[in-house]
CSV table of C-alpha atoms in Angstrom, one decimal:
chain,number,residue,atom,x,y,z
A,1,MET,CA,97.4,115.7,95.0
A,2,GLU,CA,98.2,112.5,96.3
A,3,ASN,CA,95.8,112.4,99.2
A,4,SER,CA,94.0,114.8,98.8
A,5,THR,CA,91.1,115.4,101.5
A,6,PHE,CA,88.8,117.3,98.7
A,7,LEU,CA,87.6,114.9,96.8
A,8,ALA,CA,88.0,112.3,100.6
A,9,SER,CA,84.4,111.1,101.5
A,10,ASP,CA,83.2,111.3,105.3
A,11,TYR,CA,84.3,107.7,105.5
A,12,GLU,CA,88.1,108.7,104.1
A,13,LYS,CA,88.2,111.5,106.5
A,14,GLU,CA,87.0,109.3,109.2
A,15,GLN,CA,89.9,106.6,108.7
A,16,ILE,CA,92.6,109.4,107.9
A,17,ASP,CA,91.8,111.4,111.1
A,18,ALA,CA,91.4,107.6,113.4
A,19,ILE,CA,94.8,106.4,111.3
A,20,LYS,CA,96.8,109.7,112.3
A,21,LYS,CA,95.4,109.8,116.1
A,22,ILE,CA,96.5,105.9,116.8
A,23,LEU,CA,100.6,106.7,114.8
A,24,ARG,CA,100.5,109.5,116.7
A,25,VAL,CA,100.4,107.5,120.0
A,26,TYR,CA,102.4,104.9,118.3
A,27,PHE,CA,106.0,107.1,117.1
A,28,SER,CA,105.2,108.5,120.9
A,29,GLY,CA,104.4,112.0,119.2
A,30,ASP,CA,107.3,111.9,116.6
A,31,ILE,CA,105.3,111.8,113.6
A,32,GLU,CA,104.7,114.6,110.9
A,33,PHE,CA,101.6,115.0,109.5
A,34,SER,CA,101.0,115.9,105.9
A,35,LYS,CA,104.9,116.9,105.4
A,36,ASN,CA,105.3,118.4,101.4
A,37,PHE,CA,106.9,115.2,99.5
A,38,SER,CA,109.4,118.4,98.3
A,39,GLU,CA,111.2,118.0,102.0
A,40,LEU,CA,112.5,115.2,101.0
A,41,LYS,CA,114.1,116.3,98.6
A,42,PRO,CA,113.3,113.1,96.2
A,43,ASN,CA,116.1,112.7,93.1
A,44,ILE,CA,113.6,112.5,90.2
A,45,ASP,CA,115.9,111.6,87.8
A,46,ASN,CA,115.5,108.2,88.8
A,47,LYS,CA,116.1,106.0,85.9
A,48,ASN,CA,113.2,103.6,87.3
A,49,LEU,CA,111.1,106.2,88.1
A,50,LYS,CA,111.6,107.3,83.9
A,51,LYS,CA,110.9,104.2,83.2
A,52,VAL,CA,107.7,103.7,84.9
A,53,LEU,CA,106.1,107.2,83.9
A,54,ASN,CA,107.1,106.9,80.7
A,55,GLU,CA,104.6,103.9,80.1
A,56,LEU,CA,102.1,106.1,81.7
A,57,ASP,CA,102.7,109.4,79.3
A,58,GLU,CA,105.8,109.5,77.6
A,59,ASN,CA,104.7,113.7,77.0
A,60,ILE,CA,105.8,113.9,81.1
A,61,ASN,CA,109.0,116.6,81.2
A,62,ARG,CA,111.1,117.7,84.5
A,63,ASP,CA,109.9,120.3,84.3
A,64,ASP,CA,106.3,118.4,85.2
A,65,LEU,CA,108.1,116.2,88.1
A,66,ILE,CA,109.7,119.2,89.4
A,67,ARG,CA,105.9,120.9,89.5
A,68,TYR,CA,104.9,117.5,90.4
A,69,VAL,CA,106.9,116.9,93.5
A,70,ASN,CA,105.1,120.3,95.3
A,71,ASP,CA,102.1,119.0,94.7
A,72,ILE,CA,102.3,116.0,97.1
A,73,ASN,CA,101.6,115.8,100.7
A,74,ILE,CA,102.6,112.5,102.7
A,75,MET,CA,99.9,112.2,104.9
A,76,ALA,CA,102.2,110.5,107.8
A,77,TYR,CA,105.6,110.7,107.9
A,78,ASN,CA,108.1,109.1,110.7
A,79,GLU,CA,112.2,110.2,109.8
A,80,GLU,CA,113.7,108.4,112.5
A,81,ASN,CA,112.0,104.8,111.1
A,82,LYS,CA,112.0,106.7,107.6
A,83,LEU,CA,108.3,105.4,107.5
A,84,CYS,CA,105.9,107.5,105.5
A,85,PHE,CA,102.5,106.6,105.9
A,86,MET,CA,99.8,106.4,103.1
A,87,TYR,CA,96.2,106.1,102.9
A,88,ASP,CA,94.6,104.5,99.8
A,89,ALA,CA,91.0,105.7,99.2
A,90,ASN,CA,89.5,103.2,96.7
A,91,ARG,CA,89.2,105.9,94.1
A,92,LYS,CA,93.1,104.8,93.8
A,93,PHE,CA,93.0,102.1,91.8
A,94,THR,CA,92.7,102.4,88.9
A,95,LYS,CA,93.6,101.3,85.4
A,96,GLU,CA,96.5,103.8,85.1
A,97,ARG,CA,97.8,102.8,88.5
A,98,LYS,CA,97.7,99.0,87.7
A,99,ILE,CA,100.1,100.3,84.7
A,100,ALA,CA,102.6,102.2,86.7
A,101,LEU,CA,102.7,99.5,89.3
A,102,GLU,CA,103.2,96.6,86.1
A,103,ASN,CA,106.1,98.3,85.7
A,104,TYR,CA,107.5,98.8,89.2
A,105,PRO,CA,111.2,97.2,89.5
A,106,ARG,CA,110.5,94.4,91.5
A,107,ASP,CA,114.2,94.1,93.1
A,108,LYS,CA,113.3,96.7,95.2
A,109,ASN,CA,111.5,97.5,98.7
A,110,TYR,CA,108.1,99.9,98.8
A,111,GLY,CA,106.9,98.8,102.3
A,112,PHE,CA,103.9,98.1,100.3
A,113,CYS,CA,102.6,95.0,98.5
A,114,ILE,CA,102.2,95.4,94.7
A,115,GLU,CA,100.8,92.5,94.1
A,116,LYS,CA,98.0,93.2,96.5
A,117,TRP,CA,97.8,96.7,94.9
A,118,ILE,CA,97.7,95.2,91.1
A,119,ASN,CA,95.2,92.7,92.2
A,120,LYS,CA,92.5,96.0,94.1
A,121,CYS,CA,93.1,97.5,90.7
A,122,ASN,CA,91.7,95.0,89.0
A,123,SER,CA,88.9,94.3,91.2
A,124,ILE,CA,87.8,97.8,91.7
A,125,LEU,CA,88.8,99.4,88.2
A,126,SER,CA,88.0,103.0,89.2
A,127,ASN,CA,87.8,105.6,87.2
A,128,SER,CA,87.7,109.4,87.8
A,129,SER,CA,89.7,112.6,85.4
A,130,SER,CA,92.1,112.0,88.0
A,131,ASP,CA,93.0,108.5,87.5
A,132,LEU,CA,96.6,109.6,85.3
A,133,GLN,CA,98.1,112.0,87.9
A,134,ASN,CA,97.1,110.0,91.7
A,135,ALA,CA,99.3,107.8,89.5
A,136,ILE,CA,101.9,109.7,88.7
A,137,TYR,CA,102.0,110.9,92.3
A,138,SER,CA,101.8,107.6,93.9
A,139,THR,CA,104.5,106.8,91.6
A,140,MET,CA,107.0,109.6,92.4
A,141,LEU,CA,106.7,108.9,96.1
A,142,ASP,CA,107.0,104.9,95.8
A,143,ILE,CA,109.6,104.8,93.5
A,144,CYS,CA,111.6,107.9,94.7
A,145,CYS,CA,111.2,107.2,98.9
A,146,GLU,CA,112.6,103.6,97.9
A,147,GLU,CA,116.1,105.1,96.7
A,148,MET,CA,116.4,107.3,99.5
A,149,GLY,CA,115.6,104.0,102.0
A,150,ILE,CA,112.4,105.2,103.2
A,151,LEU,CA,109.1,103.3,103.4
A,152,VAL,CA,105.7,103.7,101.7
A,153,VAL,CA,103.2,102.0,104.5
A,154,ARG,CA,100.0,102.3,101.7
A,155,ILE,CA,97.0,101.7,103.3
A,156,CYS,CA,94.2,100.6,101.5
A,157,GLU,CA,90.2,101.3,102.2
A,158,GLY,CA,88.6,98.8,103.7
A,159,ASP,CA,91.2,96.6,104.3
A,160,PHE,CA,90.5,97.5,108.7
A,161,ASP,CA,88.3,100.1,110.5
A,162,TRP,CA,91.3,101.6,112.0
A,163,THR,CA,88.2,103.5,114.7
A,164,ASP,CA,87.9,100.3,115.5
A,165,ASN,CA,89.1,99.7,119.4
A,166,HIS,CA,91.5,96.9,118.2
A,167,ALA,CA,93.5,99.9,115.5
A,168,MET,CA,96.8,100.2,117.1
A,169,GLU,CA,97.0,95.8,117.7
A,170,LYS,CA,96.9,96.3,113.7
A,171,LEU,CA,99.3,99.4,113.3
A,172,ASN,CA,101.9,97.6,115.2
A,173,GLU,CA,100.8,93.9,113.4
A,174,ILE,CA,101.9,96.4,109.6
A,175,VAL,CA,104.9,97.7,111.0
A,176,SER,CA,106.4,94.5,112.8
A,177,ASN,CA,105.7,92.9,108.8
A,178,ILE,CA,107.2,96.0,107.4
A,179,ARG,CA,109.9,95.9,110.0
A,180,LYS,CA,110.7,92.1,109.0
A,181,GLY,CA,110.6,92.9,105.1
A,182,ASP,CA,107.5,91.4,105.1
A,183,PHE,CA,105.2,93.9,102.8
A,184,CYS,CA,102.5,90.7,101.2
């Protein structure tokens, strides 16, 4: 599952909990946590999605996508601002994720810096039994949300300590930059 907590380390859980608390305050409670992606009714027939997923696994079919949509949980979602927040642990930066990101259409706004994520994949190159599945789930979320006008704010493990006293300032900086279209 996207952002599964059953694989999360204590550090990841601590960071995710801190981010959720800050988001709740930042959006004055107007935020949903652990929202199932299927509730947003994504278009799984998106041609950009099909193209990228084909680069990962040409055997993925529509039935697979229907099932996958129900498996994806969004860490936090703010409907009013159309912002989806996801925490990407280091284990998500894999060869498969890199392949997917390299095939994203570049004329779209996803809500995060694709080049930064590709560079993280290059430097970390994590390896687990769920690499392909995580890459598929993240790709589905990114591309389908973009089509719906939702920005996916991807928060990367290690970029900032969200238990820090300046976490609200950091979140404000991230959201302000995103509103200006500055994702990198």
